[in-house]
PDB file of C-alpha atoms in Angstrom:
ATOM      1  CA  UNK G   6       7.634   8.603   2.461  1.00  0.00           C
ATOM      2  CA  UNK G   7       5.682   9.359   5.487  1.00  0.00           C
ATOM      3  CA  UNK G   8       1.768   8.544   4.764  1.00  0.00           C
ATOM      4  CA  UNK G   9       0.547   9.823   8.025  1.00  0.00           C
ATOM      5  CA  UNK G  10      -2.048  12.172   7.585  1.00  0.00           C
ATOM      6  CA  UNK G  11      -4.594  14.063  10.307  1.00  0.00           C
ATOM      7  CA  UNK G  12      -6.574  11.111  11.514  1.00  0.00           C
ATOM      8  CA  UNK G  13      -5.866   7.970  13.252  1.00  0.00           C
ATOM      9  CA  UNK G  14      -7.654   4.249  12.971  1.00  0.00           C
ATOM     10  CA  UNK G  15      -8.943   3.736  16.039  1.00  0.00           C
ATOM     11  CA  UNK G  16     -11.009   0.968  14.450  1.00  0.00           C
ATOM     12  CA  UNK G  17      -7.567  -0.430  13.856  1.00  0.00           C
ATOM     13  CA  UNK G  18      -6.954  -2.273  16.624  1.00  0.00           C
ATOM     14  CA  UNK G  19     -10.731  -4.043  17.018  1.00  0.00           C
ATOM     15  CA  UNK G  20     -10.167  -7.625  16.697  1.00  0.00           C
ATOM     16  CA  UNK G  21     -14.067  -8.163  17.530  1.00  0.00           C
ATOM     17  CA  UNK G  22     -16.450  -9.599  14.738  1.00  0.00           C
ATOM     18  CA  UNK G  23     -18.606  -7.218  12.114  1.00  0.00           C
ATOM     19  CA  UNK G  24     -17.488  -5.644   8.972  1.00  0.00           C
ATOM     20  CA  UNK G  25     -15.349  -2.880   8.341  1.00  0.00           C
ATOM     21  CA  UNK G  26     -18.013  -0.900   6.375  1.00  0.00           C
ATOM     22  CA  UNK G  27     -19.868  -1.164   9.460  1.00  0.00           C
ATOM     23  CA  UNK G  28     -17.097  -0.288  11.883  1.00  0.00           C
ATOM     24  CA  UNK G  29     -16.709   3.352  13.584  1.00  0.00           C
ATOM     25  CA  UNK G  30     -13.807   5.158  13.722  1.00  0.00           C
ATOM     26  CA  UNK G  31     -12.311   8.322  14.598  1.00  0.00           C
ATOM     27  CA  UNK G  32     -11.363  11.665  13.217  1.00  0.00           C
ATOM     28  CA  UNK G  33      -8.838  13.859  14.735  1.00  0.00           C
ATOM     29  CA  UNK G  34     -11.559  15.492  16.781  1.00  0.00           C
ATOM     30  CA  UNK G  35     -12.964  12.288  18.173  1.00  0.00           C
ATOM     31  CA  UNK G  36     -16.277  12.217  15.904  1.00  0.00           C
ATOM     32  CA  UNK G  37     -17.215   8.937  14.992  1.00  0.00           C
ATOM     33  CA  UNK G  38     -17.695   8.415  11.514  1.00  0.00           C
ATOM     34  CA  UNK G  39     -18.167   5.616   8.954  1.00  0.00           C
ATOM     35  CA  UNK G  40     -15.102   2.931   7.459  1.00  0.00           C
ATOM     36  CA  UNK G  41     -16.057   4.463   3.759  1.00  0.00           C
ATOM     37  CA  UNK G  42     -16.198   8.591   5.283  1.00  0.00           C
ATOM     38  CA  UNK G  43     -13.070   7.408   7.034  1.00  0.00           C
ATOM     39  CA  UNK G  44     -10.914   6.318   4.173  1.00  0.00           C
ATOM     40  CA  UNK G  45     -12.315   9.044   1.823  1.00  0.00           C
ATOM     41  CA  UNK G  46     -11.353  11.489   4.417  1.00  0.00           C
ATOM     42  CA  UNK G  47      -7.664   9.634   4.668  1.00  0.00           C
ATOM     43  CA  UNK G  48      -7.344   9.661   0.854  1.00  0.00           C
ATOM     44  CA  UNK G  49      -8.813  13.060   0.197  1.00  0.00           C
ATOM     45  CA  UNK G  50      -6.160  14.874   2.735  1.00  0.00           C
ATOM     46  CA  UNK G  51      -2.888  12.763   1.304  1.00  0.00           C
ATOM     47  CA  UNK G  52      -4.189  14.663  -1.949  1.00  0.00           C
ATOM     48  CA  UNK G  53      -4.341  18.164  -0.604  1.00  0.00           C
ATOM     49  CA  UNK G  54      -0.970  17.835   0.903  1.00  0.00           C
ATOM     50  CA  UNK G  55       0.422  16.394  -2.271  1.00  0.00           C
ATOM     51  CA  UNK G  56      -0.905  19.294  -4.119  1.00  0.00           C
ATOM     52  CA  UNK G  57      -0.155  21.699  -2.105  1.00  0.00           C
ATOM     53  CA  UNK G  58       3.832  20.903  -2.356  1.00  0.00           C
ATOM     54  CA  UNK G  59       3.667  20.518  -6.172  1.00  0.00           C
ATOM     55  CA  UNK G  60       2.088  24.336  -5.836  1.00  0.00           C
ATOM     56  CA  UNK G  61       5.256  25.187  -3.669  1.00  0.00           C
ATOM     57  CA  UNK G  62       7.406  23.277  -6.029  1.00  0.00           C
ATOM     58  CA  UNK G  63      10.684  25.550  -6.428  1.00  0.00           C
ATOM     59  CA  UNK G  64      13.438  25.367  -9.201  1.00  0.00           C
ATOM     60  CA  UNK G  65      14.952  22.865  -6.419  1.00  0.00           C
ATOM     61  CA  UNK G  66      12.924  20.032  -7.938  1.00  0.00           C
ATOM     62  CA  UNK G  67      14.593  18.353 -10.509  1.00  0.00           C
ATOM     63  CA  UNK G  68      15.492  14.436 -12.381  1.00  0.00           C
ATOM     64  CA  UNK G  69      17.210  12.366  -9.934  1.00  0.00           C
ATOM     65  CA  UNK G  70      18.283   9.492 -12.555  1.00  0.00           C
ATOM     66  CA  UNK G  71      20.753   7.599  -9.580  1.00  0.00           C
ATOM     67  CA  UNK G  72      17.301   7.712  -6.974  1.00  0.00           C
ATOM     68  CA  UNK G  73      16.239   4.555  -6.367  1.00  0.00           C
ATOM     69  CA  UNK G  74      12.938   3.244  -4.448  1.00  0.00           C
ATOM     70  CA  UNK G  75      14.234  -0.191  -3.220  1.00  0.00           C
ATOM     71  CA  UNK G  76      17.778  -1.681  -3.251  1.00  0.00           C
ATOM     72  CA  UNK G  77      17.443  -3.868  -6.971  1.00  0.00           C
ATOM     73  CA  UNK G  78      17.810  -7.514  -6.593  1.00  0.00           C
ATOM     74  CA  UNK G  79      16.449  -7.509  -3.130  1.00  0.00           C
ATOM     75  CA  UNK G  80      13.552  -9.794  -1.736  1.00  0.00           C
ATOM     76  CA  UNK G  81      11.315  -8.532   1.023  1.00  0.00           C
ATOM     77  CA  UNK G  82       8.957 -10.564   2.955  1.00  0.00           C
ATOM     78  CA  UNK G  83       5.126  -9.268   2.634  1.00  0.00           C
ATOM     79  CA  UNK G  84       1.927 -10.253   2.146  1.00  0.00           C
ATOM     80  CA  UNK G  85      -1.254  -9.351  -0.599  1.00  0.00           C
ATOM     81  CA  UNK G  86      -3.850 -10.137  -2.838  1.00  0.00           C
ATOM     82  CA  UNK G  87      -2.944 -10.767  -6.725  1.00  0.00           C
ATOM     83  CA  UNK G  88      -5.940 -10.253  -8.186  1.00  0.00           C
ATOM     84  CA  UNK G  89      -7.842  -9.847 -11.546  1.00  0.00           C
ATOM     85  CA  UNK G  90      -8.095  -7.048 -12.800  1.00  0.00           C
ATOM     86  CA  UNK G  91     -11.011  -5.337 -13.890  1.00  0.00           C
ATOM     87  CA  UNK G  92     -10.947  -3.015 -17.389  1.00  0.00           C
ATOM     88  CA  UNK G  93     -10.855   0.176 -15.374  1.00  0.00           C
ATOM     89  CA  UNK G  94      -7.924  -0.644 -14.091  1.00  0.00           C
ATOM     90  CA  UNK G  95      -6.463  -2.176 -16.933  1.00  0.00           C
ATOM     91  CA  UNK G  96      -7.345   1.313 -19.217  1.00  0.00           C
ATOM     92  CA  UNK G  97      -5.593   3.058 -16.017  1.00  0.00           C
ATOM     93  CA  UNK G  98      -2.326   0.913 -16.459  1.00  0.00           C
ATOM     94  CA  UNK G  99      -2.473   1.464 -19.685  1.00  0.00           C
ATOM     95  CA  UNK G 100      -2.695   5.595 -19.313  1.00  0.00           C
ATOM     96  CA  UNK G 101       0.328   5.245 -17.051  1.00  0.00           C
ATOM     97  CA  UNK G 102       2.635   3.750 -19.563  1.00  0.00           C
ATOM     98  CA  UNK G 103       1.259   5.763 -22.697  1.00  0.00           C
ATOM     99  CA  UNK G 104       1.891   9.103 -20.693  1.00  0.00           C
ATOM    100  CA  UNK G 105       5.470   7.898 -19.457  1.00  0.00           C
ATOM    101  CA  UNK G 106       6.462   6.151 -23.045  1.00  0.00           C
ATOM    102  CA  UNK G 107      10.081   5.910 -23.822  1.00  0.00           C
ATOM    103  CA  UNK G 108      10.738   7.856 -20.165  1.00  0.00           C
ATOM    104  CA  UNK G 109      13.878   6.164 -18.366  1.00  0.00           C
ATOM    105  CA  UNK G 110      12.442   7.795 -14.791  1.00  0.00           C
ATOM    106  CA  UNK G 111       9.075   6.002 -15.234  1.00  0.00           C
ATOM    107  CA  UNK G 112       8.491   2.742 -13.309  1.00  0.00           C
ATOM    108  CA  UNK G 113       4.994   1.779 -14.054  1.00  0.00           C
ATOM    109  CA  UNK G 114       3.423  -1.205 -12.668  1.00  0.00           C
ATOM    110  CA  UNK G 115       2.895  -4.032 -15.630  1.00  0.00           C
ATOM    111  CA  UNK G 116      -0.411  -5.590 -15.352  1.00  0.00           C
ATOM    112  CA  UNK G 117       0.729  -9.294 -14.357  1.00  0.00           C
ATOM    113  CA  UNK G 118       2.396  -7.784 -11.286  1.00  0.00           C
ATOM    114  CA  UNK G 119      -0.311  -6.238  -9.931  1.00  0.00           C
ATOM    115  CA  UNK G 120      -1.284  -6.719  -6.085  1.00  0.00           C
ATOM    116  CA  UNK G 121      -2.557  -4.813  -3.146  1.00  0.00           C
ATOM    117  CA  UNK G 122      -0.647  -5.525   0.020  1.00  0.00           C
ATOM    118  CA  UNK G 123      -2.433  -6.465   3.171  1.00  0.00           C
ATOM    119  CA  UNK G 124       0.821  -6.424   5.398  1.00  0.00           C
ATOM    120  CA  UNK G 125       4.517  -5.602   4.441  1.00  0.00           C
ATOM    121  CA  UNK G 126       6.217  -7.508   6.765  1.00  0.00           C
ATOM    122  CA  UNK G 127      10.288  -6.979   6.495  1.00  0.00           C
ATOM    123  CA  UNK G 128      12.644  -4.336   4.637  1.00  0.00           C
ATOM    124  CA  UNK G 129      13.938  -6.018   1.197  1.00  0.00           C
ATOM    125  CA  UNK G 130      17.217  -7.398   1.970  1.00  0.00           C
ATOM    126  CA  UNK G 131      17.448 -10.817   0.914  1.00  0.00           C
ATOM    127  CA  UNK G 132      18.439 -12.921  -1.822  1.00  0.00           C
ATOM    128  CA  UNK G 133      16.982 -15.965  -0.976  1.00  0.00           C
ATOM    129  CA  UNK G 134      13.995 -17.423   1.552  1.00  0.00           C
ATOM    130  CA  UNK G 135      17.083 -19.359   3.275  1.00  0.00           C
ATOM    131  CA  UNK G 136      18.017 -16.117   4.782  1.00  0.00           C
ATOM    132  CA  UNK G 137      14.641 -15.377   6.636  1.00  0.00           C
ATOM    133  CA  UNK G 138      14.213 -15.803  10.203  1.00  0.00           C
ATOM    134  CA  UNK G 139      12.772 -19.101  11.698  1.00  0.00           C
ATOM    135  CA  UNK G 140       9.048 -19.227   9.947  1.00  0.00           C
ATOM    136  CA  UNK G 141       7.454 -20.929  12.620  1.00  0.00           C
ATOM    137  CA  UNK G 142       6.589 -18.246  14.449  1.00  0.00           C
ATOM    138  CA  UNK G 143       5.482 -15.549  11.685  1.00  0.00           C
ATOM    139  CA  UNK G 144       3.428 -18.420   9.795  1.00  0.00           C
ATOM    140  CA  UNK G 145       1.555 -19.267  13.441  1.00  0.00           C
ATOM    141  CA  UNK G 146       0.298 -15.443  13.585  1.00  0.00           C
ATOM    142  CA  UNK G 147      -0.812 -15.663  10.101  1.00  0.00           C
ATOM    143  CA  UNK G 148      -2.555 -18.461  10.711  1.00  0.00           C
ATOM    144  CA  UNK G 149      -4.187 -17.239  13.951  1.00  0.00           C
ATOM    145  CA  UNK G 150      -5.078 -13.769  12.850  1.00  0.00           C
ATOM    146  CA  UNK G 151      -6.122 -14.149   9.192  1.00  0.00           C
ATOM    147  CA  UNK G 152      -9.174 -16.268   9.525  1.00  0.00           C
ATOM    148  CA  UNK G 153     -10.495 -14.743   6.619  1.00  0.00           C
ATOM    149  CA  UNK G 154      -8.158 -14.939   3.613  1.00  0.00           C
ATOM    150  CA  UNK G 155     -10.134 -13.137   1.008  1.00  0.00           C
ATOM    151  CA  UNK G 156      -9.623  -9.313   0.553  1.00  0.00           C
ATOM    152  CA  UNK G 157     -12.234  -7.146  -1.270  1.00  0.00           C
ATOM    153  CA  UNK G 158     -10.863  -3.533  -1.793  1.00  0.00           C
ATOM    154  CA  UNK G 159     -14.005  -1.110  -2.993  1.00  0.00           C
ATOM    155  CA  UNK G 160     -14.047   2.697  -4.353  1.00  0.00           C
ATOM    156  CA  UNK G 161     -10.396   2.490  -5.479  1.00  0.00           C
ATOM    157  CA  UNK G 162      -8.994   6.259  -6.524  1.00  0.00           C
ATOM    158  CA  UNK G 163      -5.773   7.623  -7.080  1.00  0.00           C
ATOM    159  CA  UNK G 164      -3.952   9.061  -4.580  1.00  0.00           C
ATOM    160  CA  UNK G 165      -0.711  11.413  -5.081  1.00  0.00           C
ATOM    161  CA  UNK G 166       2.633  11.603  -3.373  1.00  0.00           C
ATOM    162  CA  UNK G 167       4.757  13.881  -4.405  1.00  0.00           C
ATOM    163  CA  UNK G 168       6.452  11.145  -6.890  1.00  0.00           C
ATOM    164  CA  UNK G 169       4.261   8.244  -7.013  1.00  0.00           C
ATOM    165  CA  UNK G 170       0.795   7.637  -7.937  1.00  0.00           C
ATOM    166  CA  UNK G 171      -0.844   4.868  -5.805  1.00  0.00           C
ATOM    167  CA  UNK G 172      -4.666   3.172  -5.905  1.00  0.00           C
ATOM    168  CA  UNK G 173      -5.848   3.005  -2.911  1.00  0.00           C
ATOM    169  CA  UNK G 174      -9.500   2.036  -1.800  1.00  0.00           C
ATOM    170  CA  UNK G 175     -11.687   0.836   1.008  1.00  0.00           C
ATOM    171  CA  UNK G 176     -11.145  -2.645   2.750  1.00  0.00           C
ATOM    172  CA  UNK G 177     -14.149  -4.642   3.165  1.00  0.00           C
ATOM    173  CA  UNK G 178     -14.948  -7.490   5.533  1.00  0.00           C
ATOM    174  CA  UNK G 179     -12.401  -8.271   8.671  1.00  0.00           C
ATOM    175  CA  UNK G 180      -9.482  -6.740   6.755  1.00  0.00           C
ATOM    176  CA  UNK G 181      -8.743  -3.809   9.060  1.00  0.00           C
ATOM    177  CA  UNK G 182      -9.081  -5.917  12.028  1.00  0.00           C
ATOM    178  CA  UNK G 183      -7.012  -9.022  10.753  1.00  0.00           C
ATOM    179  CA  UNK G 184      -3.998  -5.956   9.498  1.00  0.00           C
ATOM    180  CA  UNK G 185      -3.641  -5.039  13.142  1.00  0.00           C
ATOM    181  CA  UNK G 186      -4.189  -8.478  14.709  1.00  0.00           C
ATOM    182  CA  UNK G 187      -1.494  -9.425  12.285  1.00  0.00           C
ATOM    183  CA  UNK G 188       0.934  -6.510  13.080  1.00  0.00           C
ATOM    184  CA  UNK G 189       0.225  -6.593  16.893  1.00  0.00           C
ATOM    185  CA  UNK G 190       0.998 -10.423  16.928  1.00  0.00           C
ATOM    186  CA  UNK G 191       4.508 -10.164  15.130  1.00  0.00           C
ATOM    187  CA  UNK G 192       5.420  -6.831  17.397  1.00  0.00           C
ATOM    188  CA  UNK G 193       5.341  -9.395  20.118  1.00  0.00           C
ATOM    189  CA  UNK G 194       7.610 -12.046  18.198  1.00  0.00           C
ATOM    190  CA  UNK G 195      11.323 -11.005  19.023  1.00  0.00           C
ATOM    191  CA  UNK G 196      12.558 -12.419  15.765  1.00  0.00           C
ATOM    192  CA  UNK G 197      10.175 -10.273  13.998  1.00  0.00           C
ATOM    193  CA  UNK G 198       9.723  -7.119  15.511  1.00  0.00           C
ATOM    194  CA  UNK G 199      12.832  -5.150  14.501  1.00  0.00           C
ATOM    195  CA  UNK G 200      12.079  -6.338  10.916  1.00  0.00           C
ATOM    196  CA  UNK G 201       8.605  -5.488  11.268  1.00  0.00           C
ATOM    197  CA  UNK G 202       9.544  -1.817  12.409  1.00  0.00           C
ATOM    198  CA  UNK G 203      12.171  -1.132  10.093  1.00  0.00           C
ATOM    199  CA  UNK G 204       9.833  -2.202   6.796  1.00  0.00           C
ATOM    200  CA  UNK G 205       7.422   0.722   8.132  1.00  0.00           C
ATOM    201  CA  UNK G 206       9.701   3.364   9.570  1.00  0.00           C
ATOM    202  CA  UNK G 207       9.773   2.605  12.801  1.00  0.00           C
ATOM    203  CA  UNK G 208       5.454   3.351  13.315  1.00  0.00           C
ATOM    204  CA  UNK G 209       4.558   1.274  16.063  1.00  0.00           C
ATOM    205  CA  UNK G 210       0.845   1.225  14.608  1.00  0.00           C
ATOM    206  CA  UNK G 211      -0.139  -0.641  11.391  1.00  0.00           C
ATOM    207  CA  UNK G 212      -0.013   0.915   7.956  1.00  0.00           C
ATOM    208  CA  UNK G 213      -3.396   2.980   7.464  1.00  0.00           C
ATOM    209  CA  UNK G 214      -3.463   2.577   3.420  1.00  0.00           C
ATOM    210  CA  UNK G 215      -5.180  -0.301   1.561  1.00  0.00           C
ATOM    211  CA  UNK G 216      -3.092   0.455  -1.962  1.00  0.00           C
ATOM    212  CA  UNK G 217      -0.478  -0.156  -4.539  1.00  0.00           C
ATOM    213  CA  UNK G 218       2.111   1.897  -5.953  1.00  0.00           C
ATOM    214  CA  UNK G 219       0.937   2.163  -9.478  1.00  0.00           C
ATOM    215  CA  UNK G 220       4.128   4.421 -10.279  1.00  0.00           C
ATOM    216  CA  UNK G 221       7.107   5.441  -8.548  1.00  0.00           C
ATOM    217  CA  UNK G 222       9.463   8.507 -10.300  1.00  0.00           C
ATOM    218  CA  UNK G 223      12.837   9.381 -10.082  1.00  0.00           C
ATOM    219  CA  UNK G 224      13.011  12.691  -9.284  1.00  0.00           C
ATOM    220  CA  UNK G 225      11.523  14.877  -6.645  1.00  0.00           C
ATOM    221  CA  UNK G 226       8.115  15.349  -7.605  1.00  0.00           C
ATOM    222  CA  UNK G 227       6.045  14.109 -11.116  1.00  0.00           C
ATOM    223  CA  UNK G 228       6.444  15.662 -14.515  1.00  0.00           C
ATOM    224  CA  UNK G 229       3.512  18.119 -15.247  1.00  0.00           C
ATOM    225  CA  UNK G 230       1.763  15.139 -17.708  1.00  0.00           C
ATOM    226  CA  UNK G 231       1.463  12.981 -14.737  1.00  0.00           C
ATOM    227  CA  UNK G 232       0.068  15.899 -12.462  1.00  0.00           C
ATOM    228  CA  UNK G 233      -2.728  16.586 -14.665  1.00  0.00           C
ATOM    229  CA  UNK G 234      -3.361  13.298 -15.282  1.00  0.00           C
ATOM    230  CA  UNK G 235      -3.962  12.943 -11.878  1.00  0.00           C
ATOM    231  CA  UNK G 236      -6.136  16.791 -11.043  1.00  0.00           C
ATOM    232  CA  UNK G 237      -8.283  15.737 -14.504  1.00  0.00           C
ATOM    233  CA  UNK G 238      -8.769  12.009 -12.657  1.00  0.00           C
ATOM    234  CA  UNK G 239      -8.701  12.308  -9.342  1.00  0.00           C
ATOM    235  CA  UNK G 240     -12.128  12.084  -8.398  1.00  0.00           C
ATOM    236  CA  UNK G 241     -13.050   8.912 -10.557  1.00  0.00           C
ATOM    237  CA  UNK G 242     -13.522   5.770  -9.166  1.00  0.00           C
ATOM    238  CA  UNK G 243     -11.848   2.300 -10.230  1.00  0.00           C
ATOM    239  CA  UNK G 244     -13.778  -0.158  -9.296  1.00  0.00           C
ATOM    240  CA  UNK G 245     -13.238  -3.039  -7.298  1.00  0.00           C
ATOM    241  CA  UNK G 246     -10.556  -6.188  -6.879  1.00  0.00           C
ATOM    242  CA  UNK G 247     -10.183  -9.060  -4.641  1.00  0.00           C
ATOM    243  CA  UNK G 248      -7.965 -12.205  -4.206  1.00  0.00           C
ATOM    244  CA  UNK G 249      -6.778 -14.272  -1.526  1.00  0.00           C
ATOM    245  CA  UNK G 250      -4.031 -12.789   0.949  1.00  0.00           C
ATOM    246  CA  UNK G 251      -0.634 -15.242   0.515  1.00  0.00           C
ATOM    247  CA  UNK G 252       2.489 -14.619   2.377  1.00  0.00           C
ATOM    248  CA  UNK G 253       4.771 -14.133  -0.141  1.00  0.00           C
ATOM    249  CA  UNK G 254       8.777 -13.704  -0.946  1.00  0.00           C
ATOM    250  CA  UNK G 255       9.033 -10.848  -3.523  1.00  0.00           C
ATOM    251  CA  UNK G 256      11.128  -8.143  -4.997  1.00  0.00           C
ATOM    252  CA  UNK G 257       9.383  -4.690  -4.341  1.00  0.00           C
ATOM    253  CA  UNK G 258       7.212  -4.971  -7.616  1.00  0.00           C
ATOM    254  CA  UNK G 259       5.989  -8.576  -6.648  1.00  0.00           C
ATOM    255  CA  UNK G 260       7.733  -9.939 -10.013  1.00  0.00           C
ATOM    256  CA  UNK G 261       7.674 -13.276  -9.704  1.00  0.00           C
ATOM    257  CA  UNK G 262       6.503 -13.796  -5.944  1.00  0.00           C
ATOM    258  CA  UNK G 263       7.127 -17.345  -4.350  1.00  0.00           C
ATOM    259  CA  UNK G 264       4.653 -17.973  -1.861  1.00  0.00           C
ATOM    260  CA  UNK G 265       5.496 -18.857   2.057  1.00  0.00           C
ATOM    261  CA  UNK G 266       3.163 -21.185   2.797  1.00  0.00           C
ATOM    262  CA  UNK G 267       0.894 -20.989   6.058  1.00  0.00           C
TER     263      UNK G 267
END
């Protein structure tokens, strides 16, 4: 799914000191604005776009029960917070899986699996850590660019693709600046790079959104319960999480994540 939307992070690649709340960056039109008008401008445009193809939804959408997200079984190497969650969130989670009861499409995130990723690192392919690349490398950029190893995520909303739901918020602290550090150091790392660019599409810039996939459905677009849902909750806020980033092995839904040390 392609998440780029009209603007671009210019604050992105600032490795300099100060936090993100009090960087600049800018729109598609060169205006500086703030981190927080920045990501609510980001967010708020994925959600027009997503509406606007459920309004141009055809009879062509329909159940795809054999669609699958990532191949099952499969580790990928990434890299997040697992934090606590507050009781907005947990009332969210507990919307999701009310609303998709007893629906084989449905996968909803369970509550002890929760995380917000800081940097996805390869596709998932493996079965075991054993298969990896040489670490030495990947753990010395780590190291070097993630000085800070909390993550505080503020203002988190929903946001809408056309068959997921994700929430998504505003980084705090050195977080945009240690993503790109991070991303910029591996493109340079030969055993890494081709990983790095496959995870993500082939972008050569760092992912923009600071979110997890709260729910991911197998077909090509949400059933109508899960659109309102969203329109009737869009706008409310969630709240705030944080945790320490670890580098961690994982299957797509971080169930049961064994962490790479650094």
């Amino acid at each position: 799914m392609d998440f780029h939307c009209l603007f671009r992070e210019s604050a992105a690649f600032m490795c300099s000191s100060g936090y993100a709340t009090d960087m600049m960056f800018n729109d598609i039109s060169g205006e500086k604005m703030t981190a927080a008008a920045y990501f609510d401008a980001l967010y708020a445009q994925r959600n027009r776009e997503t509406q606007q193809c459920w309004r141009q939804e055809t009879a062509s959408a329909h159940q795809q029960a054999d669609k699958f997200f990532y191949p099952a079984g499969l580790h990928a190497l990434t890299s997040g917070i697992q934090p606590v969650l507050n009781p907005q969130i947990q009332s969210l989670l507990a919307d999701l899986r009310g609303l998709t009861q007893g629906d084989p499409l449905a996968d909803v995130m369970r509550a002890e699996h929760f995380h917000v990723t800081f940097l996805p690192v390869t596709p998932a392919r493996y079965q075991s850590p054993q298969q990896l690349p040489a670490l030495a490398g990947l753990r010395n950029a780590f190291r070097q660019n993630v000085i800070d190893s909390s993550l505080r995520v503020d203002a988190l909303r929903l946001v809408a693709l056309p068959d997921q739901l994700l929430l998504a918020g505003i980084p705090e602290g050195h977080a945009v600046a240690q993503r790109a550090a991070c991303w910029n150091a591996l493109l340079s790392l030969e055993e890494w790079r081709d990983l790095l660019l496959q995870r993500h599409g082939g972008k050569t810039t760092p992912p923009e959104y600071w979110h997890t996939t709260l729910l991911r459905y197998r077909s090509t677009s949400l059933p109508d319960t899960l659109k309102s849902y969203f329109t009737d909750n869009m706008h409310r806020r969630y709240g705030a999480i944080s945790g320490d980033i670890r580098l961690v092995f994982a299957f797509y839904n971080w169930a049961y994540p064994e962490t790479i040390t650094v």
